[in-house]
XYZ file of C-alpha atoms in Angstrom:
442
model
C 120.724 -4.755 8.538
C 116.917 -4.824 8.699
C 115.446 -7.594 10.851
C 112.083 -9.216 10.247
C 109.504 -8.923 13.028
C 110.072 -12.569 13.972
C 113.855 -12.113 14.060
C 113.505 -8.922 16.097
C 111.362 -10.720 18.679
C 113.945 -13.501 18.946
C 116.768 -10.961 19.345
C 114.940 -9.057 22.072
C 114.101 -12.248 23.952
C 117.742 -13.401 23.921
C 119.147 -10.002 24.890
C 116.655 -9.092 27.605
C 115.663 -12.456 29.043
C 115.200 -11.992 32.790
C 114.759 -8.230 32.447
C 111.380 -7.991 30.757
C 108.452 -10.306 30.081
C 107.193 -8.048 27.314
C 107.070 -10.915 24.774
C 106.679 -13.769 27.229
C 103.667 -15.875 26.173
C 102.541 -16.623 29.738
C 100.400 -19.474 31.037
C 96.602 -19.699 31.198
C 94.596 -20.669 34.283
C 93.444 -23.833 32.507
C 96.935 -25.176 31.871
C 98.519 -27.998 33.833
C 101.491 -25.776 34.571
C 99.250 -23.246 36.308
C 97.588 -25.956 38.385
C 101.005 -27.181 39.513
C 102.045 -23.640 40.438
C 98.825 -23.059 42.381
C 99.364 -26.305 44.260
C 102.622 -24.880 45.649
C 100.895 -21.982 47.388
C 101.472 -22.474 51.138
C 98.669 -22.502 53.672
C 98.319 -19.101 55.251
C 96.068 -16.986 57.406
C 95.514 -13.343 56.560
C 95.811 -10.717 59.298
C 92.455 -9.368 60.405
C 92.591 -5.595 59.792
C 89.829 -5.046 62.358
C 91.626 -6.884 65.194
C 93.298 -4.390 67.548
C 96.409 -4.880 69.682
C 94.181 -5.402 72.729
C 92.259 -8.214 71.026
C 89.064 -6.250 70.449
C 87.336 -6.010 67.051
C 86.675 -2.699 65.308
C 82.957 -2.435 64.574
C 82.498 1.132 63.311
C 84.099 3.525 60.859
C 84.995 6.088 63.549
C 87.194 3.639 65.469
C 88.751 2.481 62.220
C 89.532 5.953 60.875
C 90.902 7.478 64.079
C 92.836 4.502 65.446
C 93.371 1.248 63.584
C 93.791 2.814 60.157
C 96.509 5.154 61.434
C 98.443 2.275 63.031
C 98.318 0.171 59.858
C 99.379 3.121 57.691
C 102.319 3.807 60.015
C 103.344 0.137 59.788
C 103.438 0.346 55.984
C 105.578 3.461 56.208
C 108.066 1.941 58.618
C 108.424 -1.580 57.258
C 107.455 -1.589 53.572
C 107.335 1.624 51.539
C 109.290 3.959 53.788
C 108.575 7.468 54.943
C 110.731 9.535 52.651
C 111.897 13.119 53.270
C 110.426 14.369 49.988
C 107.426 15.640 51.943
C 109.674 18.220 53.643
C 110.615 19.888 50.354
C 109.084 23.286 49.637
C 107.528 22.824 46.213
C 106.658 25.441 43.610
C 105.065 25.368 40.157
C 105.993 27.076 36.914
C 104.280 26.874 33.540
C 106.744 25.724 30.895
C 104.245 25.986 28.041
C 100.724 27.378 28.294
C 97.500 26.085 26.738
C 97.897 25.163 23.084
C 95.732 23.025 20.827
C 96.608 19.457 19.879
C 94.904 16.350 18.475
C 93.543 18.377 15.558
C 91.895 20.888 17.870
C 90.151 18.320 20.096
C 92.427 18.962 23.044
C 94.498 21.580 24.826
C 97.865 20.807 26.393
C 100.191 22.430 28.878
C 103.441 21.509 30.609
C 104.208 22.383 34.232
C 107.457 22.131 36.149
C 107.070 20.987 39.767
C 110.282 22.044 41.504
C 112.107 22.433 44.809
C 112.023 26.130 45.669
C 115.360 25.775 47.484
C 116.911 24.157 44.411
C 114.988 25.274 41.284
C 116.995 22.999 38.999
C 115.385 20.021 40.740
C 112.011 19.379 39.117
C 109.774 16.920 37.374
C 107.543 17.871 34.470
C 103.781 17.331 34.395
C 102.122 17.058 30.987
C 98.395 17.866 30.961
C 96.108 17.217 27.982
C 92.519 18.456 28.369
C 89.288 18.173 26.325
C 89.048 21.489 24.449
C 85.234 21.526 24.449
C 85.137 21.359 28.262
C 87.634 24.181 28.752
C 86.046 26.357 26.054
C 82.708 25.969 27.854
C 84.248 27.348 31.032
C 83.981 23.993 32.822
C 86.539 22.047 34.820
C 87.684 18.678 33.504
C 87.969 15.556 35.668
C 91.440 14.047 35.500
C 93.181 10.715 35.040
C 96.598 11.114 36.701
C 99.400 8.584 36.347
C 103.144 8.238 35.951
C 104.731 6.898 32.763
C 107.798 4.713 32.240
C 109.929 6.433 29.588
C 109.121 10.142 29.434
C 106.154 12.342 28.543
C 107.226 12.369 24.906
C 106.450 8.629 24.653
C 102.681 8.923 25.166
C 102.043 11.201 22.157
C 103.569 12.040 18.777
C 103.057 15.786 19.303
C 106.407 17.294 18.287
C 106.407 20.151 20.793
C 106.129 17.978 23.916
C 109.429 18.369 25.753
C 111.771 15.399 25.966
C 113.014 14.114 29.295
C 116.667 14.742 30.105
C 116.689 12.140 32.865
C 118.174 8.639 32.760
C 116.217 6.103 30.684
C 116.290 2.302 31.093
C 117.803 0.221 28.313
C 115.293 -2.608 27.915
C 113.155 -4.465 25.394
C 111.063 -1.351 24.738
C 113.647 1.430 24.567
C 116.398 -0.733 22.994
C 118.951 1.814 24.141
C 117.536 4.569 21.931
C 117.715 8.256 22.824
C 114.662 9.946 24.345
C 113.776 11.928 21.221
C 113.497 8.757 19.117
C 111.023 7.266 21.623
C 108.344 9.821 20.817
C 104.941 8.107 20.709
C 106.132 4.557 21.480
C 103.657 4.214 24.380
C 100.586 5.428 22.485
C 98.799 2.106 22.900
C 99.153 2.303 26.688
C 97.836 5.876 26.826
C 94.805 6.144 24.482
C 94.600 9.927 24.714
C 91.811 10.350 22.151
C 89.653 7.828 23.983
C 90.253 9.646 27.284
C 89.553 13.079 25.772
C 86.417 11.824 23.982
C 85.126 10.576 27.342
C 85.477 14.108 28.745
C 88.556 13.541 30.908
C 91.891 15.309 31.062
C 95.096 13.279 31.276
C 97.983 14.344 33.510
C 101.228 12.393 33.467
C 104.879 12.661 34.477
C 107.937 10.471 33.948
C 108.716 8.400 37.049
C 112.450 8.684 36.295
C 112.285 12.467 36.672
C 111.360 11.831 40.320
C 113.381 8.723 41.206
C 115.344 6.894 38.471
C 114.206 3.275 38.294
C 117.625 1.708 38.848
C 119.545 0.207 41.743
C 121.313 3.491 42.576
C 118.213 5.549 41.818
C 117.757 6.599 45.444
C 121.260 8.100 45.617
C 120.700 9.893 42.319
C 117.341 11.275 43.424
C 118.836 12.614 46.680
C 121.586 14.361 44.725
C 119.005 15.720 42.267
C 116.315 16.915 44.665
C 118.055 17.996 47.867
C 120.506 20.754 48.606
C 123.475 19.858 50.798
C 121.793 21.622 53.710
C 118.653 19.495 53.304
C 120.373 16.106 53.125
C 121.193 15.758 56.828
C 117.508 15.667 57.787
C 116.752 12.088 56.836
C 117.775 8.456 57.066
C 118.782 6.744 53.817
C 117.220 3.422 54.808
C 113.794 5.034 55.000
C 113.836 5.862 51.286
C 112.169 3.788 48.568
C 111.442 4.545 44.928
C 107.758 3.598 45.210
C 107.288 6.080 48.040
C 109.104 8.702 45.965
C 106.841 8.078 42.979
C 103.783 8.256 45.239
C 105.072 11.602 46.522
C 105.289 12.792 42.912
C 101.636 11.892 42.355
C 100.666 13.819 45.489
C 102.626 16.889 44.341
C 100.896 16.663 40.953
C 97.634 16.717 42.914
C 98.828 19.878 44.666
C 99.166 21.507 41.265
C 95.799 20.228 40.017
C 94.119 21.833 43.022
C 95.220 25.290 41.893
C 94.609 24.869 38.133
C 91.311 26.497 37.174
C 90.873 24.149 34.194
C 90.925 20.964 36.282
C 88.415 19.514 38.740
C 90.428 18.543 41.825
C 87.389 16.806 43.333
C 87.353 14.287 40.468
C 90.907 13.020 40.127
C 91.542 9.354 39.313
C 95.064 8.225 40.189
C 96.194 5.127 38.347
C 99.296 3.145 37.562
C 100.462 0.021 35.785
C 102.827 -2.589 37.220
C 105.385 -0.972 39.593
C 103.635 2.352 39.045
C 100.400 0.652 40.106
C 102.090 -0.002 43.454
C 102.854 3.721 43.645
C 99.254 4.641 42.777
C 97.899 2.420 45.560
C 100.361 3.829 48.079
C 99.587 7.411 47.025
C 95.862 6.716 47.302
C 96.221 5.115 50.726
C 98.022 8.179 52.065
C 96.139 10.981 50.344
C 92.326 11.248 50.637
C 92.159 13.873 47.887
C 92.253 11.194 45.182
C 88.641 10.355 44.374
C 89.375 6.979 42.724
C 92.444 4.731 42.800
C 93.219 2.262 39.997
C 95.877 -0.457 40.059
C 96.649 -2.313 36.844
C 98.601 -5.571 37.336
C 100.625 -4.200 40.252
C 101.494 -7.607 41.721
C 103.826 -8.097 44.691
C 104.028 -4.973 46.812
C 100.895 -3.748 45.039
C 97.504 -5.388 44.950
C 98.370 -9.067 45.420
C 98.793 -10.985 48.679
C 102.344 -11.468 49.975
C 101.471 -14.670 51.795
C 100.544 -16.592 48.635
C 104.175 -16.466 47.479
C 102.957 -16.929 43.918
C 104.945 -15.420 41.052
C 107.024 -12.504 42.285
C 107.798 -12.723 46.014
C 109.232 -10.352 48.587
C 112.661 -11.992 48.265
C 112.742 -11.931 44.473
C 111.462 -8.371 44.181
C 113.948 -7.072 46.763
C 116.766 -8.821 44.960
C 115.880 -7.586 41.476
C 114.691 -4.123 42.515
C 116.512 -3.277 45.773
C 115.583 0.406 45.486
C 111.787 0.058 45.374
C 111.092 -0.426 49.086
C 112.691 0.741 52.322
C 115.523 -1.290 53.858
C 113.321 -2.692 56.633
C 111.283 -4.588 54.043
C 114.263 -6.803 53.217
C 113.971 -8.372 56.671
C 110.853 -10.133 55.418
C 112.527 -11.947 52.513
C 111.089 -15.489 52.654
C 109.357 -14.511 55.923
C 106.011 -13.248 54.634
C 104.053 -14.611 57.576
C 106.010 -12.388 59.965
C 104.555 -9.261 58.401
C 101.739 -7.871 60.512
C 99.884 -6.746 57.378
C 99.031 -8.001 53.912
C 97.834 -6.185 50.814
C 94.104 -6.482 51.429
C 94.841 -3.944 54.153
C 96.596 -1.571 51.754
C 93.469 -1.618 49.582
C 91.339 -1.218 52.710
C 93.233 1.948 53.687
C 91.596 3.594 50.660
C 88.052 3.019 51.995
C 85.463 4.423 51.582
C 86.755 5.773 48.257
C 86.311 3.538 45.184
C 89.269 1.436 44.078
C 89.657 -0.692 40.942
C 92.034 -3.662 40.648
C 92.847 -5.016 37.173
C 94.641 -8.274 36.373
C 95.654 -10.170 33.227
C 95.073 -13.881 32.756
C 98.613 -14.735 31.630
C 100.425 -12.302 33.926
C 101.253 -14.943 36.498
C 104.189 -12.981 37.929
C 101.621 -10.484 39.279
C 99.422 -13.321 40.656
C 95.953 -12.393 39.323
C 94.162 -14.680 41.774
C 96.058 -13.103 44.669
C 94.970 -9.674 43.458
C 91.358 -10.833 43.386
C 91.620 -12.277 46.906
C 93.151 -9.058 48.224
C 90.288 -7.039 46.742
C 87.752 -9.479 48.159
C 89.224 -9.394 51.668
C 89.461 -5.597 51.641
C 85.655 -5.589 51.554
C 85.670 -6.144 55.339
C 86.825 -2.560 55.794
C 84.411 -1.124 53.240
C 81.533 -2.704 55.129
C 82.346 -0.480 58.129
C 81.208 2.415 55.923
C 77.981 0.681 54.886
C 79.464 -0.305 51.515
C 79.574 -3.725 49.892
C 83.130 -3.699 48.594
C 83.816 -6.316 45.931
C 80.578 -7.803 44.645
C 81.963 -11.262 43.864
C 82.750 -14.395 45.827
C 84.612 -16.169 43.023
C 87.058 -15.000 40.364
C 84.893 -13.578 37.547
C 85.054 -14.850 33.956
C 87.826 -13.413 31.805
C 87.009 -9.994 30.274
C 84.116 -9.434 32.683
C 84.176 -6.292 34.819
C 82.786 -6.001 38.355
C 81.699 -2.450 39.143
C 81.241 -2.106 42.913
C 82.902 0.110 45.501
C 85.818 -2.179 44.750
C 85.996 -2.903 41.030
C 87.840 -5.799 39.437
C 88.474 -7.523 36.131
C 90.827 -10.092 34.726
C 91.315 -9.693 30.998
C 92.818 -12.100 28.509
C 96.445 -11.645 27.536
C 99.753 -10.792 29.182
C 101.266 -8.001 31.254
C 100.375 -4.546 29.949
C 97.731 -1.846 30.032
C 95.403 -2.330 27.071
C 92.374 -0.740 25.435
C 90.056 -3.123 27.312
C 91.536 -1.940 30.616
C 91.000 1.718 29.764
C 87.392 1.088 28.721
C 86.693 -0.368 32.170
C 88.564 2.413 33.975
C 86.558 5.104 32.192
C 83.303 3.227 32.855
C 84.211 2.930 36.534
C 85.001 6.645 36.783
C 81.808 7.575 34.907
C 79.739 5.422 37.247
C 81.425 6.753 40.381
C 81.160 10.420 39.463
C 77.556 10.015 38.278
C 76.666 8.480 41.647
C 78.459 11.308 43.484
C 76.498 13.866 41.478
C 73.207 12.082 42.186
C 74.006 11.934 45.898
C 74.657 15.684 45.957
C 71.359 16.416 44.211
C 69.453 14.189 46.650
C 70.753 16.023 49.746
C-alpha cells in the first residue's frame, strides 16, 4: 500500500508521538500559549561564575584559568556529564579507504577507523570529505567536525561510503529501515557541497558507533569498547552517553592533528540537539577546538536549567537515563541546588569563539534560555578583554549576531537547516580571517 504524504505524516505522528517532534508544528513567541508558558518560569538567581568559595570575585583571566575554571569543570564532570574511563583507552588509527574523488570531482573522501589498540574490533569510523582544490594545491583544509544520528551513509548518497553495523534507533526518521536503505536521508542536515564550496572539509562519525543512544547504551558501549581486564578500572555511575560522544569528538581531533590534509588549528566542532550538548562539553574540555557551535541543544546543552522551560532535568533524565551520570539525577526538580548553570558551561570555552543557534518554534529547547545563557557567559569573556554576546535583547528572527559569542534564532522548528549552516560558515570565515589578520599584525 502506498500512502500519500499527508497520510504518512498522520501515521508517523500516531506511531511516534512522544518519541520525536519531527513533525510537531510548535508554538511561536507571539502566541498566547507561549506567553502562558513563559509566565510559569520560576524566579531564579544564576550562580556567579566569578564568585569563589572564599567570597572573593575573580577579576583577571589568570585567576580564572588556573583556579575557578578548573573547579567549575570538575563540578560538571562529577555531577552532570560524568568523567568516563574512555580517556584511559589506548587509541590507534587505520585508514579503511584512502583518498578518492566524489561529488563529481569537487571533493576527496577517506574513511578512518579509530580503535582500541587492546581490542581492535572496538572502533568508530570517521568519514572525511575534503575540498579537492585545496588538497591538490598542497594546502590544509579547515574542518567542520560533528557527530551524526544514523550513520555516515546517511549524510551522502555516495555508494562506496561504508554502512554502520551498529544499532540504529527506530523512530520517525528511520522507520525501522535497515542502514543501507537510509543512504542519503540526512542530506538536508549536512549540505556537503555548500561546505566544500566554502573551502572546508567535513569530518563526521555516527554517535551510535561510540555509545548507542538507548537506555542500555552505556552497558553496550562498555562491552564493545573495553576488554575484561579494562572494565574493573571504573565506576559505572560515572558514565554518560554525552561524555562518551564528547570523547569521540576529541579522539577524532587526535586523528585530525596527524592528517597532513587537514588544518588542526582550524577545527570547528558542532552538534545538533543532544549532539550539540556533546559538542559544548567537548569544547569545554578540549582547547584544541578553535570554534564550538551548538544548534538547539536545549536542556543539558546551551539553555539555563533554572528556567525549567520545555525540557527539564527531571524529564530529560526520565526519558534519556543514559545521557548523564547518575549524580545528575539527584537534581531532578531541584535545579536551584546545582552550583552551576549553563552560562558557565559556555563560559568554560572562553576565550575561544562559540556560536549558539536556536529555532523559534523549538520550545522544548527553550530558545530564550539559550539566549540568556549566551548573554550571561559574556561575563567570563570580558576577563579576556572580549565583549562576548553583542546583544542585550533577543534579536529578531533570522538575524545573526557575530561576536565572540554568536547567536541567532531562526524561524521554524527543531532541526539543522540551510540558514543555520550559512551562519556557521560565516562565523568560521570571520573568526579565521581575524586570526590570520592578528598573526600578520604581530
